[in-house]
CSV table of C-alpha atoms in Angstrom, one decimal:
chain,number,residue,atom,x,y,z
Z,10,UNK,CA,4.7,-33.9,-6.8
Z,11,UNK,CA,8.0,-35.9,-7.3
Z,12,UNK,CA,9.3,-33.6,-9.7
Z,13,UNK,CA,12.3,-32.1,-8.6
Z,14,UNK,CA,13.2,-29.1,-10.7
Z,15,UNK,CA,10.9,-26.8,-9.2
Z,16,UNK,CA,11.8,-27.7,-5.7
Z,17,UNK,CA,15.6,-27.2,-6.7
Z,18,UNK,CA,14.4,-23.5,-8.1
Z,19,UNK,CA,13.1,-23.1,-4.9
Z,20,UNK,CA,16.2,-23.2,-3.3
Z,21,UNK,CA,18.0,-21.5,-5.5
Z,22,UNK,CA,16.3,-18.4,-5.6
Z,23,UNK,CA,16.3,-18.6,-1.5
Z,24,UNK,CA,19.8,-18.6,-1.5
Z,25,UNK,CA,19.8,-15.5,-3.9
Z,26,UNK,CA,17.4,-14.1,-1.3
Z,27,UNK,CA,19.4,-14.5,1.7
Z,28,UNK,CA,22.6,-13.4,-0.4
Z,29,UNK,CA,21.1,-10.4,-2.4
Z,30,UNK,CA,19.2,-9.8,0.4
Z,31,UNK,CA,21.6,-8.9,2.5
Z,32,UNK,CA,24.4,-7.4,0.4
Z,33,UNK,CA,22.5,-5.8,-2.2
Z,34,UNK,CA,21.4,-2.0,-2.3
Z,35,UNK,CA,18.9,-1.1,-0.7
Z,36,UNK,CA,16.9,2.7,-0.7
Z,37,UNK,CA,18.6,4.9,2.6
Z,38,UNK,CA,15.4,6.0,4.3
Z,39,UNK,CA,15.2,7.1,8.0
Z,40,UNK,CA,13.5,5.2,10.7
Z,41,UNK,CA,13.7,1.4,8.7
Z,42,UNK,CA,17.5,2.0,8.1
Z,43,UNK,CA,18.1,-1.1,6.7
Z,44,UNK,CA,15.2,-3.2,8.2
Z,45,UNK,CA,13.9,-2.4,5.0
Z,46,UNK,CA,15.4,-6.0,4.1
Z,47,UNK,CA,12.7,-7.5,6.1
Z,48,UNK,CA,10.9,-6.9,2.9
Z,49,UNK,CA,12.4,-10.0,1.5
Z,50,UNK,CA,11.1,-12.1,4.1
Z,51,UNK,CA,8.3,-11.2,5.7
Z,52,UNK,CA,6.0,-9.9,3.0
Z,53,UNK,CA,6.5,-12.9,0.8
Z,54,UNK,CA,5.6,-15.2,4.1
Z,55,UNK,CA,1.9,-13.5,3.4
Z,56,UNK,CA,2.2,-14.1,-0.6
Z,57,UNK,CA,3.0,-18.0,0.0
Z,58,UNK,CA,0.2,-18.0,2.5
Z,59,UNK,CA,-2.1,-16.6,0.3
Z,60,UNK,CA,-1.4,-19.0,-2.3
Z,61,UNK,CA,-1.7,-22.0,0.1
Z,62,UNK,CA,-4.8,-21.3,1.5
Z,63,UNK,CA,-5.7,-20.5,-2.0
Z,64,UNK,CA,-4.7,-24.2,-3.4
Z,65,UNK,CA,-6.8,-25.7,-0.3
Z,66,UNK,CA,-9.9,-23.5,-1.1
Z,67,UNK,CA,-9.4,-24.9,-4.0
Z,68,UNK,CA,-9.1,-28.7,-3.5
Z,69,UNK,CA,-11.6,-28.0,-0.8
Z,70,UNK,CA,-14.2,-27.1,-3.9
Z,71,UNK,CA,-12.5,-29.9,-5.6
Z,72,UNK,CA,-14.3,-32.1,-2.7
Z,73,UNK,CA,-17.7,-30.5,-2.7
Z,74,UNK,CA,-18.0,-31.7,-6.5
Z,75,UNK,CA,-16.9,-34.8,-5.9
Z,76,UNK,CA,-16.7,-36.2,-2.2
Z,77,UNK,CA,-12.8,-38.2,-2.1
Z,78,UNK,CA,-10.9,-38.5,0.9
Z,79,UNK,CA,-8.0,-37.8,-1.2
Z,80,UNK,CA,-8.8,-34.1,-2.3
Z,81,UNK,CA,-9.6,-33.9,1.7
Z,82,UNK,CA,-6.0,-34.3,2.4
Z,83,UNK,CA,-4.5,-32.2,-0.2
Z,84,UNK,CA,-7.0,-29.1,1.4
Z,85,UNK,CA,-6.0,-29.6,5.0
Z,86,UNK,CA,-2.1,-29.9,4.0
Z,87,UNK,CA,-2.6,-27.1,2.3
Z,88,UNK,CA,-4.5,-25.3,4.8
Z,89,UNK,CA,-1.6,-26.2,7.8
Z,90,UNK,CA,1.6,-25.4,6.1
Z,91,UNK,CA,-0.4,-21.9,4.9
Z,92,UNK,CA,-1.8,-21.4,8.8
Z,93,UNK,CA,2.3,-21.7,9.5
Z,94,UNK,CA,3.3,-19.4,6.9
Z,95,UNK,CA,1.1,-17.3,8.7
Z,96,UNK,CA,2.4,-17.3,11.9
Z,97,UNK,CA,5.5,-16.6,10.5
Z,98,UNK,CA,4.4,-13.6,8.3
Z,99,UNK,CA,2.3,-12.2,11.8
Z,100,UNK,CA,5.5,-12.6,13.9
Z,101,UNK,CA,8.1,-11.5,11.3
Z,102,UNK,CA,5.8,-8.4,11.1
Z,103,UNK,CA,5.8,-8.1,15.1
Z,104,UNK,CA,9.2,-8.1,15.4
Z,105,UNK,CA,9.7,-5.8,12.5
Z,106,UNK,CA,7.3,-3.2,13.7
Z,107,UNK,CA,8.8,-3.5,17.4
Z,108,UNK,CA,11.9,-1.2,15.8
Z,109,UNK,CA,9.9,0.5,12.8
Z,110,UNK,CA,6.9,1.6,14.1
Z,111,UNK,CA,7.7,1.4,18.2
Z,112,UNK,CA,5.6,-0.9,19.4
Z,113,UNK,CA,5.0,-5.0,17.8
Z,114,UNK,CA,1.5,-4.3,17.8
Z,115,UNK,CA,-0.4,-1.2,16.4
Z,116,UNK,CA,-4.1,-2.0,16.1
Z,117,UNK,CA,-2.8,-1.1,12.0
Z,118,UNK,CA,-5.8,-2.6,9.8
Z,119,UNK,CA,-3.6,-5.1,8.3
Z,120,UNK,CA,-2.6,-6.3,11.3
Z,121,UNK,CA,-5.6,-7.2,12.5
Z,122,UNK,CA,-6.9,-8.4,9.3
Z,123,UNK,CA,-4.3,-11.0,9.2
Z,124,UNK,CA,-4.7,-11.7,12.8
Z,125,UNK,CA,-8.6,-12.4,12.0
Z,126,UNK,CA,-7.9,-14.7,9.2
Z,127,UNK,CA,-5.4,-17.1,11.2
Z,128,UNK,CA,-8.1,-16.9,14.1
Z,129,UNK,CA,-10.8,-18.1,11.3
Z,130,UNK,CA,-8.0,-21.1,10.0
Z,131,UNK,CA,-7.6,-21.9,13.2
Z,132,UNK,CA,-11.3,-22.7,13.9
Z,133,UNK,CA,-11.5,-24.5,11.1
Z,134,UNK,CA,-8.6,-27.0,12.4
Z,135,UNK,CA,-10.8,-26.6,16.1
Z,136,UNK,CA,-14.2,-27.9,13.7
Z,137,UNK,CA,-11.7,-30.5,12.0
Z,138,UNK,CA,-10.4,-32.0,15.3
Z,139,UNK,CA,-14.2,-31.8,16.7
Z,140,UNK,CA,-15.6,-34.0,14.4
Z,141,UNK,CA,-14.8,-37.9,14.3
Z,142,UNK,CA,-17.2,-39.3,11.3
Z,143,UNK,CA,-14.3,-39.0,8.2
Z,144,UNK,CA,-17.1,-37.8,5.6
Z,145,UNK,CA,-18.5,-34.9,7.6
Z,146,UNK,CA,-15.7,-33.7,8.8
Z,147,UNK,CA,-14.3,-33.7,5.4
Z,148,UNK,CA,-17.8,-31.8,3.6
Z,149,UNK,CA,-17.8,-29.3,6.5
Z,150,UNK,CA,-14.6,-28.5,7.0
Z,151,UNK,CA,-14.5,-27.9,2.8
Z,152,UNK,CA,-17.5,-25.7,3.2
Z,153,UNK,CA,-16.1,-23.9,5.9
Z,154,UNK,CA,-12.6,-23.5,4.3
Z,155,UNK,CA,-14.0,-21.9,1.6
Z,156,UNK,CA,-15.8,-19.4,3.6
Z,157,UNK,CA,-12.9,-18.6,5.6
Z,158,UNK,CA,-10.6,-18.3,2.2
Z,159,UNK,CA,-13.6,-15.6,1.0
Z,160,UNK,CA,-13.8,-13.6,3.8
Z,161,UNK,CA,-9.7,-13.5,4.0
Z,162,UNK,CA,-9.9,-11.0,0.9
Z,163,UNK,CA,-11.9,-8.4,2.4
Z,164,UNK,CA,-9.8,-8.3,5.5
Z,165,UNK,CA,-6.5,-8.4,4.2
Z,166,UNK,CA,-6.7,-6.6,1.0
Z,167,UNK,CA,-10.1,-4.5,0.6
Z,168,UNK,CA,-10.6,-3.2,4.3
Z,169,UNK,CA,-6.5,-2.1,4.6
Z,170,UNK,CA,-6.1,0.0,1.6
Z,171,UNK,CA,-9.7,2.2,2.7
Z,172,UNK,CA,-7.9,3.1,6.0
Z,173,UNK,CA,-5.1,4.9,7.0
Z,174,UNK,CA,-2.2,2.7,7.9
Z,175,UNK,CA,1.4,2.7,8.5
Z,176,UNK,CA,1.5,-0.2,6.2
Z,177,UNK,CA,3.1,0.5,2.9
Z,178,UNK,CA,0.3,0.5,0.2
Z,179,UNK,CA,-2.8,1.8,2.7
Z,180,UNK,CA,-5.2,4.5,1.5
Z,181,UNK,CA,-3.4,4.5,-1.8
Z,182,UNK,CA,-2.0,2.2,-4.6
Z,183,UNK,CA,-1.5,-1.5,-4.2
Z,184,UNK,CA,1.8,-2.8,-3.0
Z,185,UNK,CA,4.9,-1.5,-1.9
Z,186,UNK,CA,5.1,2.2,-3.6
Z,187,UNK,CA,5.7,4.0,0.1
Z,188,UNK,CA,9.4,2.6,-0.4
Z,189,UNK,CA,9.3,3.5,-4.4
Z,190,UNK,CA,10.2,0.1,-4.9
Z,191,UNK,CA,13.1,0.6,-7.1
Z,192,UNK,CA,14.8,-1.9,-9.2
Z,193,UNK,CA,17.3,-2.6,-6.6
Z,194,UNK,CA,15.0,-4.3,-4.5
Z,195,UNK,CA,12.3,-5.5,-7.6
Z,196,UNK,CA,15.0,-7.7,-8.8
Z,197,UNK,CA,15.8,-9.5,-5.2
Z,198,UNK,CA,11.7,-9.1,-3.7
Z,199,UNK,CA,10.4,-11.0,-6.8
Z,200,UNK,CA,12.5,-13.8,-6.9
Z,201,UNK,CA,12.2,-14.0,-2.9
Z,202,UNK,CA,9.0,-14.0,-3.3
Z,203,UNK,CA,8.7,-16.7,-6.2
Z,204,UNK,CA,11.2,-19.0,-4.2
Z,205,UNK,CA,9.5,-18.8,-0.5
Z,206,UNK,CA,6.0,-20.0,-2.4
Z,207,UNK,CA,7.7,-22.4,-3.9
Z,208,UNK,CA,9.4,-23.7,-0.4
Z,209,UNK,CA,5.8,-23.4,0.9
Z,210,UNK,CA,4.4,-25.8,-2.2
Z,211,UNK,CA,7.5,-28.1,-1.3
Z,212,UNK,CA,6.5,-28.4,2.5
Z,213,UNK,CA,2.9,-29.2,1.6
Z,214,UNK,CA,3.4,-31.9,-1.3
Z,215,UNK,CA,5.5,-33.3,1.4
Z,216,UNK,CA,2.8,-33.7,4.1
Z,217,UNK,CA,-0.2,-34.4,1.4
Z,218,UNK,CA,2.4,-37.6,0.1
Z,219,UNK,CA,2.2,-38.8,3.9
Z,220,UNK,CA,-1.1,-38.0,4.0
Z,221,UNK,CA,-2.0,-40.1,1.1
Z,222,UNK,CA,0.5,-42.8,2.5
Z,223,UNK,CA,-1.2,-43.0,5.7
Z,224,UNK,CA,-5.3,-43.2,3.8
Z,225,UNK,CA,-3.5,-46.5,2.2
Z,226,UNK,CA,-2.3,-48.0,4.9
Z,227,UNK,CA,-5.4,-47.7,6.8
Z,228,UNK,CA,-7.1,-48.7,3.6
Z,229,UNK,CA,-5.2,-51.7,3.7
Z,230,UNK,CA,-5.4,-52.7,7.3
Z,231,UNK,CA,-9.1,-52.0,6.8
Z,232,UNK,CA,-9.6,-54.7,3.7
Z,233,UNK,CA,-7.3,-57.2,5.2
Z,234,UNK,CA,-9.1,-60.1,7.1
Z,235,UNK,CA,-5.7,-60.8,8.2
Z,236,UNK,CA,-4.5,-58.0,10.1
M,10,UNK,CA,-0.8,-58.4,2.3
M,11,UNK,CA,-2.3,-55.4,1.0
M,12,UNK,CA,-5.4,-55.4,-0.6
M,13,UNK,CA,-5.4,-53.9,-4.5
M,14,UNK,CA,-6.4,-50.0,-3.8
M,15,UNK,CA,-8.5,-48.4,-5.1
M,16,UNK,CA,-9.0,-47.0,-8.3
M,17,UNK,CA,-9.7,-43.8,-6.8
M,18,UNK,CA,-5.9,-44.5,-5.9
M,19,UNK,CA,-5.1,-42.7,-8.9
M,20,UNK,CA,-6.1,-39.5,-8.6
M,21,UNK,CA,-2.7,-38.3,-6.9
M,22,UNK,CA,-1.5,-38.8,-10.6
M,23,UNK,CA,-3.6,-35.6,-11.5
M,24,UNK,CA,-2.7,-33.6,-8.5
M,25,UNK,CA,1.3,-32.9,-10.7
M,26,UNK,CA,-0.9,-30.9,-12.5
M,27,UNK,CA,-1.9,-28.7,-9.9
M,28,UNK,CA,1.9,-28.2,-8.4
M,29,UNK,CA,3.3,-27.9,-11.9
M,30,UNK,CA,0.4,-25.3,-13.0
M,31,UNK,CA,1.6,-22.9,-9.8
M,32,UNK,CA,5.1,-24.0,-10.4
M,33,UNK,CA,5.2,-22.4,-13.9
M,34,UNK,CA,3.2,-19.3,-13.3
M,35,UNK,CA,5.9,-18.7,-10.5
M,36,UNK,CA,8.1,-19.2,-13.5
M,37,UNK,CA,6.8,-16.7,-15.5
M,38,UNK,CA,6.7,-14.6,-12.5
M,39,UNK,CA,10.6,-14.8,-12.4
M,40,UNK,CA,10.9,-14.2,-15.9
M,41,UNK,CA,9.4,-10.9,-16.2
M,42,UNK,CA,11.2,-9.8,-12.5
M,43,UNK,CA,14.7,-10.3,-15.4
M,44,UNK,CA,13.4,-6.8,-17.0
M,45,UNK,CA,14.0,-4.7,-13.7
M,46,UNK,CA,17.6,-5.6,-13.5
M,47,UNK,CA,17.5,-3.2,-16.5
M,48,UNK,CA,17.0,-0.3,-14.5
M,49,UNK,CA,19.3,-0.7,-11.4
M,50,UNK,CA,19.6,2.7,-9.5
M,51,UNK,CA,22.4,4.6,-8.0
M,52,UNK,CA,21.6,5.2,-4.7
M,53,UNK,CA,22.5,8.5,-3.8
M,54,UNK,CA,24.8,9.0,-0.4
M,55,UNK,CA,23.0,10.4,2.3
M,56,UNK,CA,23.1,10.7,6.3
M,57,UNK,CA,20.5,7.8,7.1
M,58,UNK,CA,22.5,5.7,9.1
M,59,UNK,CA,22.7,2.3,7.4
M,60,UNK,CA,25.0,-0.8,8.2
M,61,UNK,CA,27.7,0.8,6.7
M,62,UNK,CA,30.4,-0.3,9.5
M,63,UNK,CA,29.8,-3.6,9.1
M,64,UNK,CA,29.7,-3.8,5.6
M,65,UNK,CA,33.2,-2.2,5.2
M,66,UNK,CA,34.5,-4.5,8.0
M,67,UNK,CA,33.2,-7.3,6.7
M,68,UNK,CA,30.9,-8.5,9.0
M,69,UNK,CA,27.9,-8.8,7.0
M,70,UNK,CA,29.2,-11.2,5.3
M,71,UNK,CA,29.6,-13.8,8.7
M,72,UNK,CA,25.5,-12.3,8.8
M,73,UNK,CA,25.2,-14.6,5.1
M,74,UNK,CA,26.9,-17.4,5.6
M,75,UNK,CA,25.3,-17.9,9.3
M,76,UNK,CA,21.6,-17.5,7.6
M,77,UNK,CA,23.0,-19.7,4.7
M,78,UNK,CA,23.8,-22.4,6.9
M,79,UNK,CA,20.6,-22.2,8.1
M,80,UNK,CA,18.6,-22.2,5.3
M,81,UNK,CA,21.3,-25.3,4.2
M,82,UNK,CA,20.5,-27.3,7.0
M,83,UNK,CA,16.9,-26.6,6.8
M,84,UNK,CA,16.9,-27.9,3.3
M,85,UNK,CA,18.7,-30.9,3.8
M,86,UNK,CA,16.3,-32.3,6.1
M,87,UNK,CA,13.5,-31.4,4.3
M,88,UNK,CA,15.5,-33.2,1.3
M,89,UNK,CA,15.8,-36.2,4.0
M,90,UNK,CA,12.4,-36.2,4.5
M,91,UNK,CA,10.9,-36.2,1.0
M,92,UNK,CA,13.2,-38.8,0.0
M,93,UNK,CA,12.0,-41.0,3.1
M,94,UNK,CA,8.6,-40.6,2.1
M,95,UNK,CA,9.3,-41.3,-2.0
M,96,UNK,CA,10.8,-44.8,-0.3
M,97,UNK,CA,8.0,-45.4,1.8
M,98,UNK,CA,5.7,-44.8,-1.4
M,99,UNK,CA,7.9,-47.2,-3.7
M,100,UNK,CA,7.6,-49.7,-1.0
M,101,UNK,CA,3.6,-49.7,-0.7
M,102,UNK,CA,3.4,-49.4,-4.5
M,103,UNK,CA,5.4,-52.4,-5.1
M,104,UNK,CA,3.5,-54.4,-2.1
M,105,UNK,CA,0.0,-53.0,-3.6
């Protein structure tokens, strides 16, 4: 988690982002003008939340196999910096759907289906908080984040796509075809994409490292007749 | 003093494998994104209105280096911070 070359690739390709992003060509279509740049931000928000709350399913599995504290901390780091990635992908869509759409919210399937799985995350930081014996609070909140991470793919990517949607990519093919994603914006979406998940990997090593820090200073403390 | 940790302690060494597993796939990602800048597009001139004004006045480019600053400053602290903690992990290592 030391390692810096992927965090320095991280940064890299967000600086292409915000350069190419901005002054690269874009597709001249009515109504999202050039909001269409949003694309660069706000959808890959929802691609590095995905993958976090992917990585603290995982880990929270990792826990139910084999109960330590450690793989505990890696799921709830995981689990925090996706919830914020989150918040940031719901309010970049607001915003963005204020000028494209007319209003910031639409009752648009997608919508809601995100909104429903950061209402689920959040509980499970509500059952986290609620509980004060270390062990069950780490075997629930793993069984819990799992079920929330499952039911997360029905809402966000089954249920959207079988209605109609002002969302690019409902009722039809995955992804982004409504804007014919042309190579103009392929070449600067991926790599936005790549680097924000990265960024997001970078913010949660960070917190799991303090996390870990913090389990061995209290293990410490604990074992020391001294203190 | 600090009591000898654990020898569950040394799991964090397997968790690199985790971050350098989704670190590469995003790799790979990028490497196959390379191919579309084979077929860059002319975009054909039209009447959407688009940011034209400011981009023949200049102005967008004030728009990028304001958002670059911010993304600079954003990643200095965060460099701040990781480095902080990489002390503070030296330091507990070398008391362990």
């Amino acid at each position: 988690m030391r390692a810096s070359w992927w965090k320095i690739l991280s940064v890299l390709l967000l600086i292409y982002t915000f350069t190419a992003g901005l002054l690269g060509e874009v597709p001249r279509l009515a109504i999202v003008n050039e909001t269409i740049r949003s694309l660069y931000f706000h959808v890959p928000m929802w691609f590095g939340m995905i993958s976090l709350f992917g990585a603290s399913a995982w880990y929270s599995f990792r826990y139910l196999r084999k109960p330590d504290t450690t793989y505990d901390i890696y799921s709830v780091q995981f689990a925090n910096v996706g919830f914020a990635f989150g918040l940031l992908g719901i309010f970049t869509g607001m915003m963005w759907a204020n000028y494209a759409w007319g209003s910031p919210w639409h009752g648009d399937p997608k919508q809601n289906g995100a909104a429903i799985t950061l209402l689920m995350y959040a509980a499970f930081f509500v059952l986290r908080m609620s509980l004060d014996n270390q062990d069950q609070r780490a075997r629930l909140s793993a069984i819990y984040n799992i079920f929330a991470f499952i039911a997360m793919i029905p809402l966000i990517f089954i249920i959207p796509r079988m209605q109609d949607s002002l969302h690019p990519g409902s009722g039809g093919n995955p992804g982004f075809n409504m804007y014919d994603l042309q190579s103009n914006m392929r070449i600067v979406f991926y790599p936005a994409c790549v680097g924000w998940i990265l960024f997001g990997f970078w913010i949660a090593t960070v917190r799991i490292r303090v996390g870990l820090l913090e389990e061995k200073i209290e293990d410490s403390i604990a074992g020391d007749p001294k203190a | 003093m600090l009591v000898t940790p654990k020898p569950e302690s040394t799991l964090p060494m397997k968790a690199p494998m985790f971050t350098s597993v989704i670190s590469r796939i995003a790799v790979l990602i990028l490497l196959f994104s390379l191919s579309s800048f084979a077929g860059l597009d002319q975009t054909a001139g039209s009447d959407v209105e688009m940011a034209d004004t400011m981009r023949s006045n200049g102005k967008i480019y004030v728009l990028v280096a304001v958002m670059l600053i911010l993304l600079a400053g954003l990643v200095t602290y965060l460099v701040i911070v990781d480095r902080k903690v990489s002390r503070l992990e030296k330091r507990l290592d070398d008391n362990a």
